[in-house]
mmCIF file of C-alpha atoms and ligand atoms in Angstrom:
data_model
loop_
_atom_site.group_PDB
_atom_site.id
_atom_site.type_symbol
_atom_site.label_atom_id
_atom_site.label_comp_id
_atom_site.label_asym_id
_atom_site.label_seq_id
_atom_site.Cartn_x
_atom_site.Cartn_y
_atom_site.Cartn_z
ATOM 1 C CA MET E 1 1.920 9.450 -7.084
ATOM 2 C CA THR E 2 -0.944 7.266 -5.785
ATOM 3 C CA THR E 3 -2.100 7.443 -2.152
ATOM 4 C CA GLU E 4 -0.598 3.984 -1.662
ATOM 5 C CA GLU E 5 2.808 5.118 -2.978
ATOM 6 C CA LEU E 6 2.692 8.246 -0.795
ATOM 7 C CA SER E 7 2.062 6.141 2.318
ATOM 8 C CA GLU E 8 4.739 3.610 1.420
ATOM 9 C CA ASN E 9 7.273 6.394 0.779
ATOM 10 C CA TYR E 10 6.344 8.111 4.034
ATOM 11 C CA TRP E 11 6.883 4.946 6.082
ATOM 12 C CA ASN E 12 10.022 3.886 4.199
ATOM 13 C CA SER E 13 11.558 7.314 4.905
ATOM 14 C CA PHE E 14 10.437 7.050 8.523
ATOM 15 C CA TYR E 15 12.232 3.708 8.964
ATOM 16 C CA ALA E 16 15.270 4.687 6.868
ATOM 17 C CA GLU E 17 16.010 7.601 9.226
ATOM 18 C CA ARG E 18 17.670 5.244 11.720
ATOM 19 C CA ASP E 19 18.920 1.639 11.844
ATOM 20 C CA GLN E 20 16.392 0.914 14.562
ATOM 21 C CA ILE E 21 13.223 2.840 15.389
ATOM 22 C CA TRP E 22 11.412 0.726 17.984
ATOM 23 C CA SER E 23 12.763 -0.921 21.142
ATOM 24 C CA GLY E 24 13.017 -4.455 19.751
ATOM 25 C CA ARG E 25 10.791 -5.682 22.590
ATOM 26 C CA PRO E 26 7.239 -6.949 22.061
ATOM 27 C CA ASN E 27 4.419 -4.630 23.045
ATOM 28 C CA VAL E 28 3.507 -5.058 26.723
ATOM 29 C CA VAL E 29 -0.215 -5.400 26.080
ATOM 30 C CA LEU E 30 0.389 -8.120 23.492
ATOM 31 C CA VAL E 31 2.432 -10.119 26.001
ATOM 32 C CA ASP E 32 -0.138 -9.550 28.765
ATOM 33 C CA GLU E 33 -3.166 -10.438 26.680
ATOM 34 C CA VAL E 34 -1.830 -13.282 24.539
ATOM 35 C CA SER E 35 0.473 -15.263 26.863
ATOM 36 C CA ASP E 36 -2.369 -17.471 28.087
ATOM 37 C CA LEU E 37 -3.794 -18.254 24.622
ATOM 38 C CA THR E 38 -3.109 -21.573 22.919
ATOM 39 C CA PRO E 39 -0.824 -20.857 19.946
ATOM 40 C CA GLY E 40 -2.264 -21.289 16.473
ATOM 41 C CA ARG E 41 -2.199 -19.011 13.415
ATOM 42 C CA ALA E 42 -1.553 -15.331 14.162
ATOM 43 C CA LEU E 43 -1.767 -12.245 11.999
ATOM 44 C CA ASP E 44 0.158 -9.090 12.984
ATOM 45 C CA LEU E 45 -1.070 -5.996 11.122
ATOM 46 C CA GLY E 46 1.393 -3.090 10.869
ATOM 47 C CA CYS E 47 4.219 -5.235 12.231
ATOM 48 C CA GLY E 48 6.965 -2.606 11.867
ATOM 49 C CA GLU E 49 10.392 -4.021 12.734
ATOM 50 C CA GLY E 50 8.872 -7.335 13.764
ATOM 51 C CA ALA E 51 9.347 -7.578 17.553
ATOM 52 C CA ASP E 52 5.748 -8.698 18.171
ATOM 53 C CA ALA E 53 5.772 -11.243 15.332
ATOM 54 C CA ILE E 54 9.054 -12.697 16.573
ATOM 55 C CA TRP E 55 7.770 -12.951 20.135
ATOM 56 C CA LEU E 56 4.604 -14.684 18.881
ATOM 57 C CA ALA E 57 6.697 -17.140 16.849
ATOM 58 C CA GLN E 58 8.798 -17.850 19.937
ATOM 59 C CA GLN E 59 5.576 -18.717 21.797
ATOM 60 C CA GLY E 60 4.723 -21.277 19.103
ATOM 61 C CA TRP E 61 2.418 -19.265 16.845
ATOM 62 C CA ALA E 62 2.620 -19.567 13.057
ATOM 63 C CA VAL E 63 2.718 -15.900 12.142
ATOM 64 C CA THR E 64 1.799 -13.822 9.127
ATOM 65 C CA ALA E 65 3.189 -10.313 9.652
ATOM 66 C CA VAL E 66 2.221 -7.415 7.420
ATOM 67 C CA ASP E 67 3.462 -3.907 6.860
ATOM 68 C CA ILE E 68 3.353 -1.300 4.106
ATOM 69 C CA SER E 69 7.073 -0.523 4.455
ATOM 70 C CA SER E 70 9.591 -2.681 2.603
ATOM 71 C CA VAL E 71 12.360 -1.114 4.733
ATOM 72 C CA ALA E 72 10.653 -2.239 7.944
ATOM 73 C CA LEU E 73 9.916 -5.696 6.532
ATOM 74 C CA GLU E 74 13.515 -6.318 5.434
ATOM 75 C CA ARG E 75 14.691 -5.324 8.892
ATOM 76 C CA ALA E 76 12.020 -7.485 10.539
ATOM 77 C CA ALA E 77 12.976 -10.507 8.425
ATOM 78 C CA GLN E 78 16.633 -10.096 9.457
ATOM 79 C CA HIS E 79 15.595 -9.926 13.129
ATOM 80 C CA GLY E 80 13.527 -13.086 12.575
ATOM 81 C CA ARG E 81 16.573 -14.893 11.147
ATOM 82 C CA ASP E 82 18.724 -13.630 14.029
ATOM 83 C CA ALA E 83 16.152 -15.026 16.477
ATOM 84 C CA GLY E 84 16.011 -18.357 14.608
ATOM 85 C CA VAL E 85 12.250 -18.181 13.964
ATOM 86 C CA GLU E 86 12.277 -17.403 10.233
ATOM 87 C CA ASP E 87 10.460 -20.665 9.447
ATOM 88 C CA ARG E 88 7.511 -19.610 11.648
ATOM 89 C CA ILE E 89 6.913 -16.144 10.175
ATOM 90 C CA GLU E 90 5.723 -15.102 6.741
ATOM 91 C CA TRP E 91 6.405 -11.412 6.099
ATOM 92 C CA GLN E 92 4.002 -9.820 3.624
ATOM 93 C CA GLN E 93 3.911 -6.308 2.201
ATOM 94 C CA HIS E 94 0.410 -4.840 1.907
ATOM 95 C CA GLU E 95 -1.161 -1.430 1.927
ATOM 96 C CA LEU E 96 -3.935 -2.811 4.056
ATOM 97 C CA GLY E 97 -6.544 -0.473 2.636
ATOM 98 C CA GLU E 98 -5.875 -2.027 -0.781
ATOM 99 C CA SER E 99 -5.064 -5.679 -0.145
ATOM 100 C CA PHE E 100 -5.250 -8.073 2.770
ATOM 101 C CA PRO E 101 -3.480 -11.350 3.615
ATOM 102 C CA GLU E 102 -5.319 -14.537 2.739
ATOM 103 C CA GLY E 103 -6.326 -17.165 5.255
ATOM 104 C CA SER E 104 -8.059 -17.365 8.584
ATOM 105 C CA PHE E 105 -6.418 -16.803 11.952
ATOM 106 C CA ASP E 106 -6.790 -17.655 15.638
ATOM 107 C CA LEU E 107 -5.319 -14.297 16.644
ATOM 108 C CA VAL E 108 -5.219 -10.963 14.882
ATOM 109 C CA SER E 109 -3.074 -8.361 16.622
ATOM 110 C CA VAL E 110 -3.204 -4.708 15.617
ATOM 111 C CA GLN E 111 -0.719 -2.683 17.643
ATOM 112 C CA PHE E 112 -0.707 1.077 17.122
ATOM 113 C CA LEU E 113 -1.842 1.036 13.510
ATOM 114 C CA HIS E 114 -1.853 4.826 13.153
ATOM 115 C CA SER E 115 -0.505 6.920 10.322
ATOM 116 C CA LYS E 116 -0.084 10.558 9.379
ATOM 117 C CA THR E 117 -0.816 9.453 5.819
ATOM 118 C CA GLU E 118 -4.216 8.295 4.634
ATOM 119 C CA LEU E 119 -5.235 5.149 6.483
ATOM 120 C CA PRO E 120 -8.701 3.559 6.239
ATOM 121 C CA ARG E 121 -8.285 2.199 9.762
ATOM 122 C CA ASP E 122 -11.949 1.316 10.389
ATOM 123 C CA ALA E 123 -12.173 -0.696 7.166
ATOM 124 C CA ILE E 124 -8.887 -2.459 7.951
ATOM 125 C CA LEU E 125 -10.128 -3.367 11.444
ATOM 126 C CA ARG E 126 -13.365 -4.747 9.937
ATOM 127 C CA SER E 127 -11.271 -6.888 7.570
ATOM 128 C CA ALA E 128 -9.246 -8.019 10.582
ATOM 129 C CA ALA E 129 -12.409 -9.175 12.356
ATOM 130 C CA GLY E 130 -13.514 -10.918 9.154
ATOM 131 C CA VAL E 131 -10.483 -13.239 8.979
ATOM 132 C CA LEU E 132 -10.826 -14.591 12.516
ATOM 133 C CA ALA E 133 -11.613 -18.273 12.896
ATOM 134 C CA PRO E 134 -14.302 -19.328 15.393
ATOM 135 C CA HIS E 135 -13.013 -18.706 18.954
ATOM 136 C CA GLY E 136 -10.296 -16.471 17.500
ATOM 137 C CA VAL E 137 -9.165 -13.339 19.337
ATOM 138 C CA LEU E 138 -8.891 -9.831 17.946
ATOM 139 C CA LEU E 139 -6.538 -7.581 19.928
ATOM 140 C CA ILE E 140 -6.448 -3.901 19.011
ATOM 141 C CA GLU E 141 -4.141 -1.489 20.807
ATOM 142 C CA GLY E 142 -4.177 2.184 19.939
ATOM 143 C CA HIS E 143 -3.061 5.539 21.226
ATOM 144 C CA MET E 144 -5.588 7.972 22.648
ATOM 145 C CA GLY E 145 -3.599 11.014 21.520
ATOM 146 C CA PHE E 146 -0.252 12.299 20.275
ATOM 147 C CA PRO E 147 2.721 12.134 22.636
ATOM 148 C CA PRO E 148 3.311 15.313 24.667
ATOM 149 C CA GLY E 149 5.405 17.768 22.651
ATOM 150 C CA GLU E 150 4.627 16.117 19.298
ATOM 151 C CA HIS E 151 5.960 18.521 16.682
ATOM 152 C CA ASN E 152 3.453 17.842 13.960
ATOM 153 C CA PRO E 153 0.044 17.122 15.487
ATOM 154 C CA HIS E 154 -2.214 16.206 12.621
ATOM 155 C CA PRO E 155 -5.642 17.809 13.006
ATOM 156 C CA ASP E 156 -7.421 15.161 10.890
ATOM 157 C CA ILE E 157 -6.325 12.172 12.947
ATOM 158 C CA HIS E 158 -8.931 10.913 15.379
ATOM 159 C CA PHE E 159 -7.901 8.515 18.127
ATOM 160 C CA PRO E 160 -11.001 6.427 18.863
ATOM 161 C CA THR E 161 -12.152 5.327 22.303
ATOM 162 C CA PRO E 162 -12.627 1.586 22.953
ATOM 163 C CA ASP E 163 -16.402 1.988 22.442
ATOM 164 C CA GLU E 164 -15.826 3.760 19.132
ATOM 165 C CA VAL E 165 -13.446 1.002 18.014
ATOM 166 C CA ILE E 166 -15.993 -1.696 18.839
ATOM 167 C CA GLU E 167 -18.820 0.225 17.176
ATOM 168 C CA SER E 168 -16.734 0.794 14.025
ATOM 169 C CA LEU E 169 -16.221 -2.965 13.677
ATOM 170 C CA ASP E 170 -19.925 -3.353 12.910
ATOM 171 C CA LEU E 171 -19.964 -6.852 14.421
ATOM 172 C CA ALA E 172 -22.851 -9.282 14.031
ATOM 173 C CA ASP E 173 -25.048 -9.389 17.150
ATOM 174 C CA GLY E 174 -24.284 -12.233 19.545
ATOM 175 C CA GLU E 175 -21.243 -13.489 17.623
ATOM 176 C CA TRP E 176 -18.594 -11.720 19.677
ATOM 177 C CA GLU E 177 -17.597 -11.553 23.309
ATOM 178 C CA THR E 178 -15.835 -8.455 24.631
ATOM 179 C CA LEU E 179 -12.924 -9.580 26.816
ATOM 180 C CA VAL E 180 -11.236 -6.202 27.340
ATOM 181 C CA SER E 181 -12.340 -2.648 26.590
ATOM 182 C CA ARG E 182 -10.307 -0.099 28.479
ATOM 183 C CA VAL E 183 -8.259 3.071 28.456
ATOM 184 C CA HIS E 184 -4.986 2.924 30.381
ATOM 185 C CA ASP E 185 -1.885 4.994 31.017
ATOM 186 C CA ARG E 186 1.557 3.728 30.225
ATOM 187 C CA ALA E 187 5.035 5.108 30.810
ATOM 188 C CA GLN E 188 7.080 5.210 27.620
ATOM 189 C CA VAL E 189 10.843 5.638 27.692
ATOM 190 C CA MET E 190 12.034 7.740 24.774
ATOM 191 C CA ARG E 191 15.297 7.348 22.858
ATOM 192 C CA ASP E 192 16.979 10.077 24.960
ATOM 193 C CA GLY E 193 15.938 8.297 28.172
ATOM 194 C CA GLU E 194 13.127 10.739 28.925
ATOM 195 C CA GLN E 195 9.985 9.073 30.280
ATOM 196 C CA ILE E 196 6.637 10.263 28.997
ATOM 197 C CA ASN E 197 3.082 9.204 29.762
ATOM 198 C CA ARG E 198 0.932 7.786 26.988
ATOM 199 C CA ARG E 199 -2.768 7.116 27.213
ATOM 200 C CA ASP E 200 -3.654 4.030 25.205
ATOM 201 C CA CYS E 201 -6.759 2.015 24.481
ATOM 202 C CA THR E 202 -7.135 -1.763 24.436
ATOM 203 C CA VAL E 203 -9.904 -3.744 22.781
ATOM 204 C CA LYS E 204 -9.857 -7.539 22.961
ATOM 205 C CA LEU E 205 -12.710 -9.531 21.462
ATOM 206 C CA ARG E 206 -13.350 -13.218 20.955
ATOM 207 C CA ARG E 207 -15.413 -14.659 18.141
ATOM 208 C CA ARG E 208 -17.950 -17.124 19.564
HETATM 209 C C1 SAM J 1 3.080 3.289 14.787
HETATM 210 S S1 SAM J 1 3.789 2.014 13.829
HETATM 211 C C2 SAM J 1 3.543 0.581 14.875
HETATM 212 C C3 SAM J 1 4.478 -0.560 14.552
HETATM 213 C C4 SAM J 1 4.337 -1.804 15.450
HETATM 214 N N1 SAM J 1 3.018 -2.385 15.387
HETATM 215 C C5 SAM J 1 4.698 -1.486 16.870
HETATM 216 O O1 SAM J 1 3.811 -1.491 17.730
HETATM 217 O O2 SAM J 1 5.871 -1.213 17.126
HETATM 218 C C6 SAM J 1 2.578 1.780 12.544
HETATM 219 C C7 SAM J 1 2.987 0.735 11.521
HETATM 220 O O3 SAM J 1 1.915 0.573 10.591
HETATM 221 C C8 SAM J 1 2.446 0.518 9.280
HETATM 222 N N2 SAM J 1 1.400 1.015 8.376
HETATM 223 C C9 SAM J 1 0.931 2.271 8.290
HETATM 224 N N3 SAM J 1 -0.027 2.359 7.349
HETATM 225 C C10 SAM J 1 -0.165 1.116 6.837
HETATM 226 C C11 SAM J 1 -0.999 0.551 5.836
HETATM 227 N N4 SAM J 1 -1.881 1.307 5.154
HETATM 228 N N5 SAM J 1 -0.884 -0.769 5.542
HETATM 229 C C12 SAM J 1 0.020 -1.544 6.232
HETATM 230 N N6 SAM J 1 0.831 -1.063 7.187
HETATM 231 C C13 SAM J 1 0.747 0.246 7.492
HETATM 232 C C14 SAM J 1 3.686 1.410 9.319
HETATM 233 O O4 SAM J 1 4.624 1.128 8.329
HETATM 234 C C15 SAM J 1 4.212 1.128 10.722
HETATM 235 O O5 SAM J 1 5.145 0.077 10.708
#
């Protein structure tokens, strides 16, 4: 099996375990950081079950939403139809280390693109920066560690700091403005109602 097939199988099994994995609500940082932007073309990388893409479409964005998992994408497309925004979202399946959506975008959102399978995250984030139109915004949200009590901590996974994320993007001098670069704590309510603390990292950049 190729690395791509291994990753796709991993994520399809992950999503197939339950009818719904995520909350169905858009990520808080996306809502906070994007609400005041003028809608245009948005790209959501690692869109999962589609809550962010649907929220963006409801705000007036024309959205391209990408995931490696066909199970997640089918579910996301159904949610999009249920929300009546199917004409504003194009769902695309990519293993983002291998292929990338075409076009240029006014917003690229990358929310928790982490994987226990092989994931060339730095290269994917550089591609994300590369498809931004002038004045476009790149929003990257990531975890700073595994959740407390995680059963299978993966020793090879590194959770980068905001500075490391920005450095890994290898951006041309003077072409980008850093709007947000911060580490923050967030309460996350788990499926069983338990509340845990997560430390996350936000990077928001604008192309000049
Ligand atoms: C932790 S989940 C986050 C999902 C969603 N962004 C959210 O915040 O709820 C990571 C997502 O990235 C996707 N993913 C992982 N590796 C990928 C890859 N190489 N190419 C595209 N998507 C990938 C997974 O299928 C999964 O939906």
